[in-house]
PDB file of C-alpha atoms in Angstrom:
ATOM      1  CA  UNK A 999      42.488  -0.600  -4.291  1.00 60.00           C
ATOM      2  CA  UNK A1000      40.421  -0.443  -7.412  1.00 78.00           C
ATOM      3  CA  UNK A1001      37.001  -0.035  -7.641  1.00 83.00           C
ATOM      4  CA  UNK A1002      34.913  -1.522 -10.085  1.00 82.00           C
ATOM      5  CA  UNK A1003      31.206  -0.337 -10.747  1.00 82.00           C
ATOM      6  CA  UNK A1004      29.791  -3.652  -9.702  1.00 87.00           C
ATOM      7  CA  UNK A1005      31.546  -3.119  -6.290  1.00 88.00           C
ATOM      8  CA  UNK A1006      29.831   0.052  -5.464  1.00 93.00           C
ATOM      9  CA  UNK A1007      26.304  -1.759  -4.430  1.00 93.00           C
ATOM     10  CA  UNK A1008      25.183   0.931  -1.480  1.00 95.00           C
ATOM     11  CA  UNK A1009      23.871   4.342  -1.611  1.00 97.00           C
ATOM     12  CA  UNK A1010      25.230   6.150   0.938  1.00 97.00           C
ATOM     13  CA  UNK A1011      24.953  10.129   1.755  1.00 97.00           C
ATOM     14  CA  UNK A1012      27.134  12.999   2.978  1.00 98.00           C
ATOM     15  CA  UNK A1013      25.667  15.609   5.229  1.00 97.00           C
ATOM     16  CA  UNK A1014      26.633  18.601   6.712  1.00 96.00           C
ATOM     17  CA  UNK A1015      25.520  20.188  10.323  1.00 93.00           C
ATOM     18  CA  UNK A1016      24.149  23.622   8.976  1.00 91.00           C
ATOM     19  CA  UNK A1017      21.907  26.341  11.335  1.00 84.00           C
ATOM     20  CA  UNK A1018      18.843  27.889   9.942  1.00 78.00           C
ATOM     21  CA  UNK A1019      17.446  30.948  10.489  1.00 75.00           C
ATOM     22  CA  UNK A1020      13.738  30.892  12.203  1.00 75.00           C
ATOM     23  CA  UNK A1021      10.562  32.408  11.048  1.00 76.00           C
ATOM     24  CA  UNK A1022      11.619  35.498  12.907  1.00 77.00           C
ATOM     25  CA  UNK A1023      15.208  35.872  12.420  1.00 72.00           C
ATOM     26  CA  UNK A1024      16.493  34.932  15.152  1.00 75.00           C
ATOM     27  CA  UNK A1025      19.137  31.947  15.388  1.00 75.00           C
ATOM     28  CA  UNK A1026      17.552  28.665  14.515  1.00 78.00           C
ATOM     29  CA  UNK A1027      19.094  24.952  15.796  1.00 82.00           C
ATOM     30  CA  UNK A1028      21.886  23.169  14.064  1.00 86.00           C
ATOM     31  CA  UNK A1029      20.471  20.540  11.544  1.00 89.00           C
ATOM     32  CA  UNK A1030      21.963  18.614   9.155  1.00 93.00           C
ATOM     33  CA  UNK A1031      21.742  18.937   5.576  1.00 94.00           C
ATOM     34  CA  UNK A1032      22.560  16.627   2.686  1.00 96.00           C
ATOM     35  CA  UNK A1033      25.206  17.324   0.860  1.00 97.00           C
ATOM     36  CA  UNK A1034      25.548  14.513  -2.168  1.00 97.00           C
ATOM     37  CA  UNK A1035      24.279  10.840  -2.130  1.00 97.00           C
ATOM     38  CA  UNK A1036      26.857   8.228  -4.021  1.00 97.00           C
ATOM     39  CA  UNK A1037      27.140   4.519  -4.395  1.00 96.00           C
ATOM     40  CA  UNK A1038      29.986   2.757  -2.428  1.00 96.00           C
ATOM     41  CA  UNK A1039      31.472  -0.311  -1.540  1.00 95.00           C
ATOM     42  CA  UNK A1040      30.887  -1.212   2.196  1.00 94.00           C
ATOM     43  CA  UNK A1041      32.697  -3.297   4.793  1.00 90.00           C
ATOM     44  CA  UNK A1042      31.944  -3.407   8.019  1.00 79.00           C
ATOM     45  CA  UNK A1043      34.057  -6.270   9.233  1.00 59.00           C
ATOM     46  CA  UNK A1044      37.231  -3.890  10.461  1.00 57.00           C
ATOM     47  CA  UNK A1045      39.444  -5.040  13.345  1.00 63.00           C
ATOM     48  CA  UNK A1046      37.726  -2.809  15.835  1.00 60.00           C
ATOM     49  CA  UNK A1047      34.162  -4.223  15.432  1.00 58.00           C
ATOM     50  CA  UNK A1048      35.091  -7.581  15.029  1.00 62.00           C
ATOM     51  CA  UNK A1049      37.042  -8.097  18.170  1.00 67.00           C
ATOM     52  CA  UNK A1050      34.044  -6.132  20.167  1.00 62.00           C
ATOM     53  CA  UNK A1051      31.714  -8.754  19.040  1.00 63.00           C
ATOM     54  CA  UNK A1052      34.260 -11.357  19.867  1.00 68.00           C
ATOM     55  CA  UNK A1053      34.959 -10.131  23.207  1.00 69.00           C
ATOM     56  CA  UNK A1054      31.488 -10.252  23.513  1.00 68.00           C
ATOM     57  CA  UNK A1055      30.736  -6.595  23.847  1.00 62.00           C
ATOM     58  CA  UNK A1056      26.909  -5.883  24.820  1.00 58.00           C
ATOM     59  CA  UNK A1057      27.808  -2.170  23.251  1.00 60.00           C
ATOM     60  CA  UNK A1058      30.355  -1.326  20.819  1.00 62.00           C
ATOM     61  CA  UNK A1059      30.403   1.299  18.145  1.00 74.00           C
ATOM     62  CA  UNK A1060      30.315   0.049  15.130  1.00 82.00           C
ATOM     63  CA  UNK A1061      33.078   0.625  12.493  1.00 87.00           C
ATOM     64  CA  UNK A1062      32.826   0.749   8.861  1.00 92.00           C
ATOM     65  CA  UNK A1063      35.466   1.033   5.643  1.00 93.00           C
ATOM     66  CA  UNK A1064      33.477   2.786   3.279  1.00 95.00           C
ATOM     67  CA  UNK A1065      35.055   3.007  -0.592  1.00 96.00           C
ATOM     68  CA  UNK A1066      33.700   5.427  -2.740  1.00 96.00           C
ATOM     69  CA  UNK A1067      35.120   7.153  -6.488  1.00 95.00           C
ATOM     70  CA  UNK A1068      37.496  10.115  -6.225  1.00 93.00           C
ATOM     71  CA  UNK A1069      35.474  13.472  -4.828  1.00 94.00           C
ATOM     72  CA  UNK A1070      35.742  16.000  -2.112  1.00 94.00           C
ATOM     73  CA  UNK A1071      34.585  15.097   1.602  1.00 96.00           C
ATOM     74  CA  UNK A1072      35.220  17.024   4.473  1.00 96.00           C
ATOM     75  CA  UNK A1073      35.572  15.063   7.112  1.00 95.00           C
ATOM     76  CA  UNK A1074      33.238  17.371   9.421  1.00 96.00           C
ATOM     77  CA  UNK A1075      30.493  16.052   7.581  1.00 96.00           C
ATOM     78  CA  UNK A1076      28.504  12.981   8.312  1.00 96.00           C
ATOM     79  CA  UNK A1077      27.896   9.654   6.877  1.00 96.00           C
ATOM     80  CA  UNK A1078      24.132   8.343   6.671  1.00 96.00           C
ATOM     81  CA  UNK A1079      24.281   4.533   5.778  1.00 94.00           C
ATOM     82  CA  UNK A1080      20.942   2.198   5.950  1.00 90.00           C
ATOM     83  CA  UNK A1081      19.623   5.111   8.585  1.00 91.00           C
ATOM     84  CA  UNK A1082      22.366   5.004  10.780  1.00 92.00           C
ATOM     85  CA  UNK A1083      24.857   8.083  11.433  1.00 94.00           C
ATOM     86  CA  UNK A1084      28.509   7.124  10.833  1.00 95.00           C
ATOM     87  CA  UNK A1085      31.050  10.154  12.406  1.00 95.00           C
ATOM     88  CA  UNK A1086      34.184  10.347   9.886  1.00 96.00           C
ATOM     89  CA  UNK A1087      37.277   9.369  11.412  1.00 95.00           C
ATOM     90  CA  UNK A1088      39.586   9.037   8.499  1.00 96.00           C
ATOM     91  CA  UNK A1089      40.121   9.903   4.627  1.00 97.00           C
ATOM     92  CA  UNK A1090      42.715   8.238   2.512  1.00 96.00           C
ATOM     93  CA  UNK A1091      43.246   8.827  -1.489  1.00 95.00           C
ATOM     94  CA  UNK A1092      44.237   6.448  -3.011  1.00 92.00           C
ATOM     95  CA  UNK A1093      47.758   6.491  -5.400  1.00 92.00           C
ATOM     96  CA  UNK A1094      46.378   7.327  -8.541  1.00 93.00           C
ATOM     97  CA  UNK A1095      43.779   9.533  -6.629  1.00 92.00           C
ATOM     98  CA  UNK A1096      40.472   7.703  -8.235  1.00 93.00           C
ATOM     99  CA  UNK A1097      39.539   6.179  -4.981  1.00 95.00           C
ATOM    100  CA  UNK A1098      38.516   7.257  -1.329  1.00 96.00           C
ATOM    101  CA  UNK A1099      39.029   4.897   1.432  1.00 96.00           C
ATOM    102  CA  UNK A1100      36.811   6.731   4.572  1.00 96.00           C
ATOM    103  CA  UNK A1101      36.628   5.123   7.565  1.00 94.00           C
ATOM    104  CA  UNK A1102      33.939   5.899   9.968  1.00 94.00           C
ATOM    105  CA  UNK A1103      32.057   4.839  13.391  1.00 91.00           C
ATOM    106  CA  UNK A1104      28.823   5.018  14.511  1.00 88.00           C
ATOM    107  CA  UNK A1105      27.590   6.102  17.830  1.00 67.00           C
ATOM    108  CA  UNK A1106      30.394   7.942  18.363  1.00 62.00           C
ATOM    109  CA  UNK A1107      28.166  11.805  18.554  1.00 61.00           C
ATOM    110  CA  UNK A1108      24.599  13.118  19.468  1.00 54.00           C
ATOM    111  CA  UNK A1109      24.280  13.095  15.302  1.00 54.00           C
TER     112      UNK A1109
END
């Protein structure tokens, strides 16, 4: 795979479930909490989705292959794409380790 910078056409953002502290100090609700916002190269015509749709599913969870230049994800954190939550189910780097290939489905959690 090789990305090229007019391949990498939607922003996309990482968060992280964190817990805050309220006012008085006592233990707040988990949130989420962006981590970093990057351009990537969506595609969101995997196997899994399509054949839903062909079947024709009333509900599926959608599945997405989302490409992205080389950095670190954990793959506890969340994906936020076009206001949808996307639950990571898979990391791959590529050869040459310039590339992620991340593959993750919505609906999957509460977010």
């Amino acid at each position: 795979m090789t990305l090229h910078d007019g391949d990498l056409k939607t922003r996309i953002r990482f968060e992280r479930k964190t817990v805050a502290r309220d006012p008085l100090g006592g233990a707040g609700k988990p949130q989420w909490s962006e981590v970093v916002s990057v351009w990537a190269k969506v595609t969101n015509n995997l196997a899994a989705t399509t054949e839903a749709v062909a079947a024709g599913a009333d509900r599926y969870r959608e599945q997405v292959r989302i490409d992205i230049r080389s950095r670190e994800v954990d793959p506890q954190w969340r994906i936020v794409l076009r206001g949808r939550h996307f639950d990571i189910k898979s990391i791959a780097l590529s050869n040459d380790r310039s590339e992620l290939a991340i593959i993750a489905i919505a609906g999957v959690s509460d977010g």
